[in-house]
Coordinates of C-alpha atoms and ligand atoms in Angstrom, one line a residue:
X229 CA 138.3 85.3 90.5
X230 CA 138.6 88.7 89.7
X231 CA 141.1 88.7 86.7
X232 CA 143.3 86.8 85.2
X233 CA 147.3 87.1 85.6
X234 CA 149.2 85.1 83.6
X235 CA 152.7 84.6 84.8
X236 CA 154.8 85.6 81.9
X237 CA 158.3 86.2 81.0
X238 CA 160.7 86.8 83.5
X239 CA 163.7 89.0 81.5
X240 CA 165.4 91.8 82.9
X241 CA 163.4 95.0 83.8
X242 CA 165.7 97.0 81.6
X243 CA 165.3 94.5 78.8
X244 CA 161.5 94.2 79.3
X245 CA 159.9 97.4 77.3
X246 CA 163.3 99.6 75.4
X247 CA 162.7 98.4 71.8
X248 CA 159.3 100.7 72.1
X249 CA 161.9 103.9 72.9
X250 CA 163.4 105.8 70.0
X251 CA 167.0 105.7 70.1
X252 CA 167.6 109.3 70.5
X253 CA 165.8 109.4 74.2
X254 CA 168.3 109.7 77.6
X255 CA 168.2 106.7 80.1
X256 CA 165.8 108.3 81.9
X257 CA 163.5 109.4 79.4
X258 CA 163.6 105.8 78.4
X259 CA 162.5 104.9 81.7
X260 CA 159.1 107.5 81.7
X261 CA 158.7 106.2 78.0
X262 CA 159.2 102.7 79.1
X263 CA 156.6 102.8 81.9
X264 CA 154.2 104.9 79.6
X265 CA 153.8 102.5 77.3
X266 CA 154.1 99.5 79.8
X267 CA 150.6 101.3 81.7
X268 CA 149.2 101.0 77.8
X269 CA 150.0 97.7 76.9
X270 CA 148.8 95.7 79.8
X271 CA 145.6 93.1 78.7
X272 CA 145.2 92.9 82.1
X273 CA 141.9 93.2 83.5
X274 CA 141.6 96.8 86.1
X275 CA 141.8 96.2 89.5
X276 CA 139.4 97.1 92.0
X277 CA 138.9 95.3 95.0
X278 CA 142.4 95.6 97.0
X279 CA 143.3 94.4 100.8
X280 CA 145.9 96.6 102.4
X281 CA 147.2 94.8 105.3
X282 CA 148.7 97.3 108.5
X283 CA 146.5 100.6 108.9
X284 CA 149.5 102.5 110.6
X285 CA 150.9 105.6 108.8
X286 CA 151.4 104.0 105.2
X287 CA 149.1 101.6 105.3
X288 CA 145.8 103.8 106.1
X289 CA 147.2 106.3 103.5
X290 CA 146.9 103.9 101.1
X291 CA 143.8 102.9 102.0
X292 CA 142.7 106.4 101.7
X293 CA 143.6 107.2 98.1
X294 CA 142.9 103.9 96.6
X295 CA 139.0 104.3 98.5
X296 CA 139.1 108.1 97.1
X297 CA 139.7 106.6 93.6
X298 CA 137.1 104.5 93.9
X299 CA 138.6 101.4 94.9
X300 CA 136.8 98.7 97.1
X301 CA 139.4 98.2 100.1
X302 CA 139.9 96.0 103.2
X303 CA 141.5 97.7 105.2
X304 CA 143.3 95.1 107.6
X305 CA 145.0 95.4 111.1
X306 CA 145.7 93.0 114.4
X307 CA 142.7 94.8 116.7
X308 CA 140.4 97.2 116.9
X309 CA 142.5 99.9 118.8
X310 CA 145.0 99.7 115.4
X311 CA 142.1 99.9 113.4
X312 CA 140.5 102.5 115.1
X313 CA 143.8 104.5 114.9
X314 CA 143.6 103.8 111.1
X315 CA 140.2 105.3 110.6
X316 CA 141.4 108.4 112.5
X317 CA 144.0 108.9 110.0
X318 CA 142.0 108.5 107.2
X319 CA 139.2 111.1 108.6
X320 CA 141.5 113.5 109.3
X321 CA 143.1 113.6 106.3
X322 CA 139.8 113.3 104.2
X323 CA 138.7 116.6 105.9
X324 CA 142.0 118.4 104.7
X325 CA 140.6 117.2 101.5
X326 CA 137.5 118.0 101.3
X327 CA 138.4 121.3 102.7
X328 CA 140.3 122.5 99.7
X329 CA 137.3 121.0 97.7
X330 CA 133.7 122.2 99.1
X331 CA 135.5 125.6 100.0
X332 CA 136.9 125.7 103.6
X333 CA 134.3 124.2 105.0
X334 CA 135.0 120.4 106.4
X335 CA 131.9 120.2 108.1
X336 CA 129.4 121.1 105.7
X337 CA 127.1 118.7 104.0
X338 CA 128.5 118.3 100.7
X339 CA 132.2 117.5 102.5
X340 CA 130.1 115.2 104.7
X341 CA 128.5 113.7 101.8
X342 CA 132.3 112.9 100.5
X343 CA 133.6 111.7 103.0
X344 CA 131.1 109.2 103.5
X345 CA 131.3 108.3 100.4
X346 CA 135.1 107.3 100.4
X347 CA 134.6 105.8 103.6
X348 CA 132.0 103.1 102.0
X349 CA 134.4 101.4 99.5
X350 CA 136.8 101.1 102.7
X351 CA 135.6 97.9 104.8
X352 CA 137.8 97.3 108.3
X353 CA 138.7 93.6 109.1
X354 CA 141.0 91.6 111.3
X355 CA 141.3 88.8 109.1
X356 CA 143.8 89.0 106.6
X357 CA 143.4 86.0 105.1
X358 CA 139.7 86.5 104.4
X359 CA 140.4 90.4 103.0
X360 CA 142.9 88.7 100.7
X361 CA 140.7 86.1 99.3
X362 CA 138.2 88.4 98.2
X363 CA 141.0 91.1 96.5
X364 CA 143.0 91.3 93.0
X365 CA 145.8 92.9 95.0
X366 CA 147.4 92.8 98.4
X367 CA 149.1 95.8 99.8
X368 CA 151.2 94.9 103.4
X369 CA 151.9 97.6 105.1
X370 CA 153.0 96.1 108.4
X371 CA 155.7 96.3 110.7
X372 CA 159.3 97.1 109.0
X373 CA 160.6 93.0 109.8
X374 CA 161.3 90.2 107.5
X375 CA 160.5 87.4 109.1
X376 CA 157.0 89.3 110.4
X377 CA 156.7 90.1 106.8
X378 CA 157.4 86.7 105.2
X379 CA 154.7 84.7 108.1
X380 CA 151.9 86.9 106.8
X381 CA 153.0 86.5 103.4
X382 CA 153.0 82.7 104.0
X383 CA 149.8 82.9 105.2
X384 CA 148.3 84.4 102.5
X385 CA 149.7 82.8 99.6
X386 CA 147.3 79.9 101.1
X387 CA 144.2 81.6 101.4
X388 CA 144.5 84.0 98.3
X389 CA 143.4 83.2 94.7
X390 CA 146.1 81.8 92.3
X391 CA 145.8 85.4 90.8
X392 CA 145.7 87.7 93.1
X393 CA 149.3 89.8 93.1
X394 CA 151.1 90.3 96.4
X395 CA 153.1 93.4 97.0
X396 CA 155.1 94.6 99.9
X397 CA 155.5 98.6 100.6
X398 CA 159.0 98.2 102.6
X399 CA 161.3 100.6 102.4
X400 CA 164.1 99.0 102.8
X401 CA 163.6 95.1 102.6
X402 CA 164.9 92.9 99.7
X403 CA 161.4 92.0 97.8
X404 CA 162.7 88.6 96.7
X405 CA 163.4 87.4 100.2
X406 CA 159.7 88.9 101.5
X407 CA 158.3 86.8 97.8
X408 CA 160.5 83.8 99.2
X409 CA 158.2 82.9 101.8
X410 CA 155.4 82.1 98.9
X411 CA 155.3 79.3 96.1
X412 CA 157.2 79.8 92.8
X413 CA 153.6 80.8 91.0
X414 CA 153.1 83.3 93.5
X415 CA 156.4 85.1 93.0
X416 CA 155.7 85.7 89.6
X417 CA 152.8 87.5 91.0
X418 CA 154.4 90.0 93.6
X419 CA 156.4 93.1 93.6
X420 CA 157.2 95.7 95.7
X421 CA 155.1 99.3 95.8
X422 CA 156.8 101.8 97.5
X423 CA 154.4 104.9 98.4
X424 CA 156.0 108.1 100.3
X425 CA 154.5 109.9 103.7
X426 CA 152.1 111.6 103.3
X427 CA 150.5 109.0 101.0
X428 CA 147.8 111.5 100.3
X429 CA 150.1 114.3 99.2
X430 CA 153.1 112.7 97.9
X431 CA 152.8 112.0 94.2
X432 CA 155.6 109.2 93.8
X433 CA 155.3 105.0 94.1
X434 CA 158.5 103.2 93.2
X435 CA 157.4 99.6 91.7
X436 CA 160.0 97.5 92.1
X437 CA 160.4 93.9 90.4
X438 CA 162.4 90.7 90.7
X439 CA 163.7 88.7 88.5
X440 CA 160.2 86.2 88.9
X441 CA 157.7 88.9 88.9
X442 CA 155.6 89.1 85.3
X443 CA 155.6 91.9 82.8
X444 CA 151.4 91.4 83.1
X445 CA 151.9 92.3 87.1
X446 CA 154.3 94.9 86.4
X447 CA 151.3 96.5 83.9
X448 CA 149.2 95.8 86.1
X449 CA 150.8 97.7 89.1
X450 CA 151.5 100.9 86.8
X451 CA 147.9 100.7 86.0
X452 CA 146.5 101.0 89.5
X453 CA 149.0 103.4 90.5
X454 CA 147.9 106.0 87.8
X455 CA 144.6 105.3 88.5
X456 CA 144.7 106.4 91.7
X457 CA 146.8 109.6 90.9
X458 CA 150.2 108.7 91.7
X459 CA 152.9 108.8 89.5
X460 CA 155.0 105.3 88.9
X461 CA 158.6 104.8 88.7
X462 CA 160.6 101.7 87.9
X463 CA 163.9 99.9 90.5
X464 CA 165.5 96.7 90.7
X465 CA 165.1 95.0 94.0
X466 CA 168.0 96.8 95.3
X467 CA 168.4 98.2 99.0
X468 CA 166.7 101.5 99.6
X469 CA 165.4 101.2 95.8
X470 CA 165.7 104.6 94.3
X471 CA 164.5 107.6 97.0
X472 CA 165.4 105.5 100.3
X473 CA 169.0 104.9 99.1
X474 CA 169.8 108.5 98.8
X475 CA 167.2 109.9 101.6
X476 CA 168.3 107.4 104.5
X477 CA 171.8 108.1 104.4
X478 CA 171.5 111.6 104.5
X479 CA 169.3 111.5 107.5
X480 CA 171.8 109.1 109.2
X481 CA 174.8 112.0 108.9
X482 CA 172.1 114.8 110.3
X483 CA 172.4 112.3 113.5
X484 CA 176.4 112.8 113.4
X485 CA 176.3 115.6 112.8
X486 CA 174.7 116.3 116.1
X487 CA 175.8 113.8 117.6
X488 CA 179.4 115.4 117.2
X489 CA 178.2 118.2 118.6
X490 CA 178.6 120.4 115.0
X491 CA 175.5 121.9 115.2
X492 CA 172.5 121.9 116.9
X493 CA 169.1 120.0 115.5
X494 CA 167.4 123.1 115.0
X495 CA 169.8 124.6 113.0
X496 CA 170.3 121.6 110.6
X497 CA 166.9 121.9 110.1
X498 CA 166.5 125.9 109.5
X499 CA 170.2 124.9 107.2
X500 CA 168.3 122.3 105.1
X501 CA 165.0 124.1 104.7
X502 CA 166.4 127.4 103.9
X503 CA 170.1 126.6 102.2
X504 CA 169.2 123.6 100.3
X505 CA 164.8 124.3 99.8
X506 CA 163.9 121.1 101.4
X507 CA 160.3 121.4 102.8
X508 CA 161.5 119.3 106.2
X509 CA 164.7 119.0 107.8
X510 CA 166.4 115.7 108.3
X511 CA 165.4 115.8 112.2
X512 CA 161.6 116.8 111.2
X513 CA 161.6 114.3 108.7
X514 CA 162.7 111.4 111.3
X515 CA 160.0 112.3 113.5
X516 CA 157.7 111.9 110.3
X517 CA 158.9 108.5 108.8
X518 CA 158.9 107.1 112.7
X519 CA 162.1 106.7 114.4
X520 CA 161.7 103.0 115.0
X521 CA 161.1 102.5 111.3
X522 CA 164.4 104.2 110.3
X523 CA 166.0 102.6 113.1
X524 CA 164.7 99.5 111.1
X525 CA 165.6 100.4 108.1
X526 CA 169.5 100.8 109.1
X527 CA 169.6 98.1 111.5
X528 CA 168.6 95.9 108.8
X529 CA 171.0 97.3 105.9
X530 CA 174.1 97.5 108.6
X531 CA 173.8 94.1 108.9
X532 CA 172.4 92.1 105.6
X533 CA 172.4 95.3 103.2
X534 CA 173.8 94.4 99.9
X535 CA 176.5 96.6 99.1
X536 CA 175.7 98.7 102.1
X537 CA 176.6 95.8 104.9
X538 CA 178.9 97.1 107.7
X539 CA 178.8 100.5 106.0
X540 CA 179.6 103.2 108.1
X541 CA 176.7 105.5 106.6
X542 CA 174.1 103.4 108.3
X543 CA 175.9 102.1 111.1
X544 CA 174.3 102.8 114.4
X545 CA 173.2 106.1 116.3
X546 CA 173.3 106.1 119.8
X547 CA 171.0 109.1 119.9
X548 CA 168.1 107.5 117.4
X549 CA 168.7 104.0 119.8
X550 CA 168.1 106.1 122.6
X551 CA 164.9 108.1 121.5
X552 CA 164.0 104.7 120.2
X553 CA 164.6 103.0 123.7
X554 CA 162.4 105.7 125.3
X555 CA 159.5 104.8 123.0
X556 CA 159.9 108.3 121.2
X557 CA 159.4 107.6 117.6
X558 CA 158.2 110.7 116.5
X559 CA 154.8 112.2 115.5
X560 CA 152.9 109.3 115.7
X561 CA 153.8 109.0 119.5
X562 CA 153.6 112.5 120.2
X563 CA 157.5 112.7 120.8
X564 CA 161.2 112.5 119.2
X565 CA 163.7 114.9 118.5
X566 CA 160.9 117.2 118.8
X567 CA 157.3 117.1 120.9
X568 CA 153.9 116.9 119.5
X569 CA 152.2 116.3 122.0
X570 CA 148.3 117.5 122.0
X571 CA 148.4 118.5 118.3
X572 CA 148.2 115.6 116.9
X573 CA 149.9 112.6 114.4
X574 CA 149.6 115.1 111.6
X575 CA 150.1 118.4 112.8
X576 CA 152.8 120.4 113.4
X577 CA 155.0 120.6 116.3
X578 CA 155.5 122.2 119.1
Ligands
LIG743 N1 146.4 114.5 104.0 C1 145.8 115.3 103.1 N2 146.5 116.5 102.7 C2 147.6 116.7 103.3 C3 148.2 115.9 104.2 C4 147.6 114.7 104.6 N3 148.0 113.8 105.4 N4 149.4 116.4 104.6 C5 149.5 117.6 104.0 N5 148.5 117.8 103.2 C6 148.2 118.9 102.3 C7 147.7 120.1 103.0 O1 146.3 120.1 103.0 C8 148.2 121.2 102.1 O2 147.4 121.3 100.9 P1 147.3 122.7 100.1 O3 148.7 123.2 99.9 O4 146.7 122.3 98.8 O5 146.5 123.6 100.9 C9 149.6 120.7 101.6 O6 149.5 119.3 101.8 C10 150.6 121.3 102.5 O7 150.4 120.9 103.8 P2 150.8 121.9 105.1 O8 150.6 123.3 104.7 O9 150.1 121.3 106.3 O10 152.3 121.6 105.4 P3 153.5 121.7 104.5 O11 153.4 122.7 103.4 O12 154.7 121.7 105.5 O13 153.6 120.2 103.7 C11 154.4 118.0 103.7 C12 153.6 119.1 104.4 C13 153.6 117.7 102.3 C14 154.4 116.8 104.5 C15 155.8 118.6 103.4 O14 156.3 119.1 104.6 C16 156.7 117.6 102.8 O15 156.7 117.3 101.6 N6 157.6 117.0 103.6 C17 158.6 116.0 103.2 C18 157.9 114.7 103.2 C19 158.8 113.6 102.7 O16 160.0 113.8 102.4 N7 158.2 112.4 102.6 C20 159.0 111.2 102.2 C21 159.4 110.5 103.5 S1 160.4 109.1 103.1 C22 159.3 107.9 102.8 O17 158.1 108.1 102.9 C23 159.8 106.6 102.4 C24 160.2 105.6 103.5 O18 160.1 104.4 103.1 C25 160.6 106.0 104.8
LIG744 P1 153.2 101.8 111.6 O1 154.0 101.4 112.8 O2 152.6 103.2 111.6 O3 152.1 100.8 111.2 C1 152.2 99.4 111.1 C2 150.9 98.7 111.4 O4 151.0 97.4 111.0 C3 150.4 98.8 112.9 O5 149.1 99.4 112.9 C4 150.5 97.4 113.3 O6 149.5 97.1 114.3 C5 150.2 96.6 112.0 N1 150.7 95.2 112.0 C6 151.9 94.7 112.4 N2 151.9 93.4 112.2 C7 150.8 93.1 111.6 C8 150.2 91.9 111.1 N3 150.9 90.7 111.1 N4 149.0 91.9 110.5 C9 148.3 93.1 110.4 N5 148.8 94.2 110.8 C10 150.0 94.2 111.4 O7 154.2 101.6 110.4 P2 154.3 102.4 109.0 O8 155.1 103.6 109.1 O9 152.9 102.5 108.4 O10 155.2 101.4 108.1 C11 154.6 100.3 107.5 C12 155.5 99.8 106.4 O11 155.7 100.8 105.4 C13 156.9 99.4 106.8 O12 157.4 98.3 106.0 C14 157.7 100.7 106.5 O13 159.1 100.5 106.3 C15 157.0 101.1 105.2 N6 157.1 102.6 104.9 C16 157.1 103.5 105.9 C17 157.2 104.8 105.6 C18 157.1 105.9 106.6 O14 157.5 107.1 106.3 N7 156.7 105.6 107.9 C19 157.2 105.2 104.2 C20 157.2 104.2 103.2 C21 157.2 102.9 103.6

């Protein structure tokens, strides 16, 4: 429709792009290289018309900066409250932005002016299967659950042209058993794209491919995430991929450590902030991500996590269950390990 994706070879991602990489580069300078040239080589034709599916935290971040680079987007959710919610987060965010661009001023015409303009390349729609048959590439952003994951998926794979690449932003599900639930030409044609929170600030997206995904999706994936200013890197479809594998686990002892009674939340947080130059603590950064969604992510790797199954490290907290439990997940429900209430998803707290 669109463009054409050709299914192509399916070798290892290592083995994919290192004869363009001079011998004397490191691993990981043979990774930037790699993905360098990869972004370059692609015959692929741009995309421009996406459908992100979920307008929750991730989803309507995405949303935003594809729409701010100039992007056509559906921007996809179950009803109009979620919706709704998903525009408010996109507003909100657009007036920090054009803030620091039109000089302080968030109400003025020319930061109107901008803002309307992002907004009209974002279109809001219920119907996922109709966003995706209209779009090069689908972006779920939806709840963190496999088999939720995998029905939509399945759904789509029917309605979507043969070319149209699928990926999943999970942060913590295997890609190849979300692609599973699709035909074996789809799989060639979906990945995983992994964007951070605060979408709009955060510069990283880990693209992550399995064994069936094409070198022509893969090009085509670093292509779109340059062009809408973020900065790619490459992982195998392993759990946590790169950031998540290190960042999750290191939340998970914050909770012991409290939970032990070592030291308060507060000071974990003043520790990591000050002695170690994070820009959150571990307790201010749960609140962030969403406690359900981490609650999730280690439910999920406790029990099916390669290499991480049964793992202490991620085992279960009885204090995130219990703030889960309560229906405090954090800043997007105004409470967690701290309260937000009346200031807001993406304001401080109190
Ligand atoms: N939209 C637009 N701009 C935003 C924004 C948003 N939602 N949030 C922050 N900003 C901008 C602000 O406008 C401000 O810009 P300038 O400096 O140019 O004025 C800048 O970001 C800093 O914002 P603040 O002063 O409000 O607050 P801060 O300095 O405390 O930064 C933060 C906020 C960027 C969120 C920072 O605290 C941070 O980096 N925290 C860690 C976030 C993190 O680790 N994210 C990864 C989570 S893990 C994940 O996402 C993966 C997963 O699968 C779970
Ligand atoms: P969220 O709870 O804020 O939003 C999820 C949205 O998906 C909700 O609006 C919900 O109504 C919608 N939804 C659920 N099922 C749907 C369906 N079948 N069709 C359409 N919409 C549906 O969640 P989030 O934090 O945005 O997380 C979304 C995904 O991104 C998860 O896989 C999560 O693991 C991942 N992720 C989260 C973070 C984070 O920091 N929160 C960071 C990176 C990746």
């Amino acid at each position: 429709m669109f463009t054409t994706i050709l299914a192509g070879r399916t070798a290892p991602l290592a083995a994919t792009r290192s004869r363009a990489v001079p011998r004397v580069a490191t691993r990981a300078a043979q990774a930037a290289i790699s993905l360098h040239v990869a972004g370059y080589a692609s015959q692929v034709k741009p995309i421009e018309r996406i459908a992100v599916v979920g307008s929750g935290l991730m989803g309507a971040g995405v949303v935003q900066v594809a729409a701010q680079a100039g992007l056509h987007v559906y921007m996809v959710d179950l009803n109009d409250e979620s919706l709704r919610k998903g525009e408010k987060i996109i507003t909100s965010s657009l007036k920090r932005v054009a803030k620091k661009k039109f000089g302080g001023d968030a109400e003025g015409a020319d930061a109107r002016a901008y803002i309307d303009d992002v907004m009209s390349r974002v279109k809001l729609s219920k119907d996922s299967a109709a966003a995706a048959s209209d779009s090069q590439l689908v972006v779920e952003a939806i709840v963190e659950n496999l088999q939720t994951k995998q029905a939509l998926f399945r759904g789509l794979d029917k309605a979507a042209p043969a070319e149209t690449i699928f990926v999943s932003n999970t942060s913590s599900l295997p890609i190849g058993d979300i692609a599973s639930a699709t035909g074996a030409a789809r799989q060639a044609q979906f990945a995983g794209m992994h964007f951070f929170n605060p979408v709009p600030q955060m510069k990283l997206v880990e693209i992550i491919r399995t064994p069936q995904t094409s070198d022509a999706v893969f090009d085509a994936l670093v292509a779109v995430t340059k062009k809408i200013g973020k900065v790619p890197v490459a992982c195998k479809d392993t759990p946590g991929f790169i950031v998540n594998r290190l960042l999750v686990p290191y939340m998970m002892e914050a909770l012991r450590l409290v939970e032990r009674g070592d030291a308060s939340k507060e000071d974990v947080d003043t520790a990591m902030k000050l002695g170690a130059g994070y820009p959150m603590g571990p307790f201010e950064l749960l609140d962030y991500v969403g406690l359900d969604t981490t609650k999730y992510i280690t439910d999920g790797w406790y029990q099916f996590g390669k290499g991480l199954k049964g793992d202490k490290l991620v085992g279960p907290s009885s204090l995130l269950d219990k703030l889960v439990e309560e229906k405090k997940l954090g800043r997007k429900s105004g409470e967690g390990f701290y309260s937000y209430q009346g200031v807001g998803a993406d304001k401080g707290k109190r």
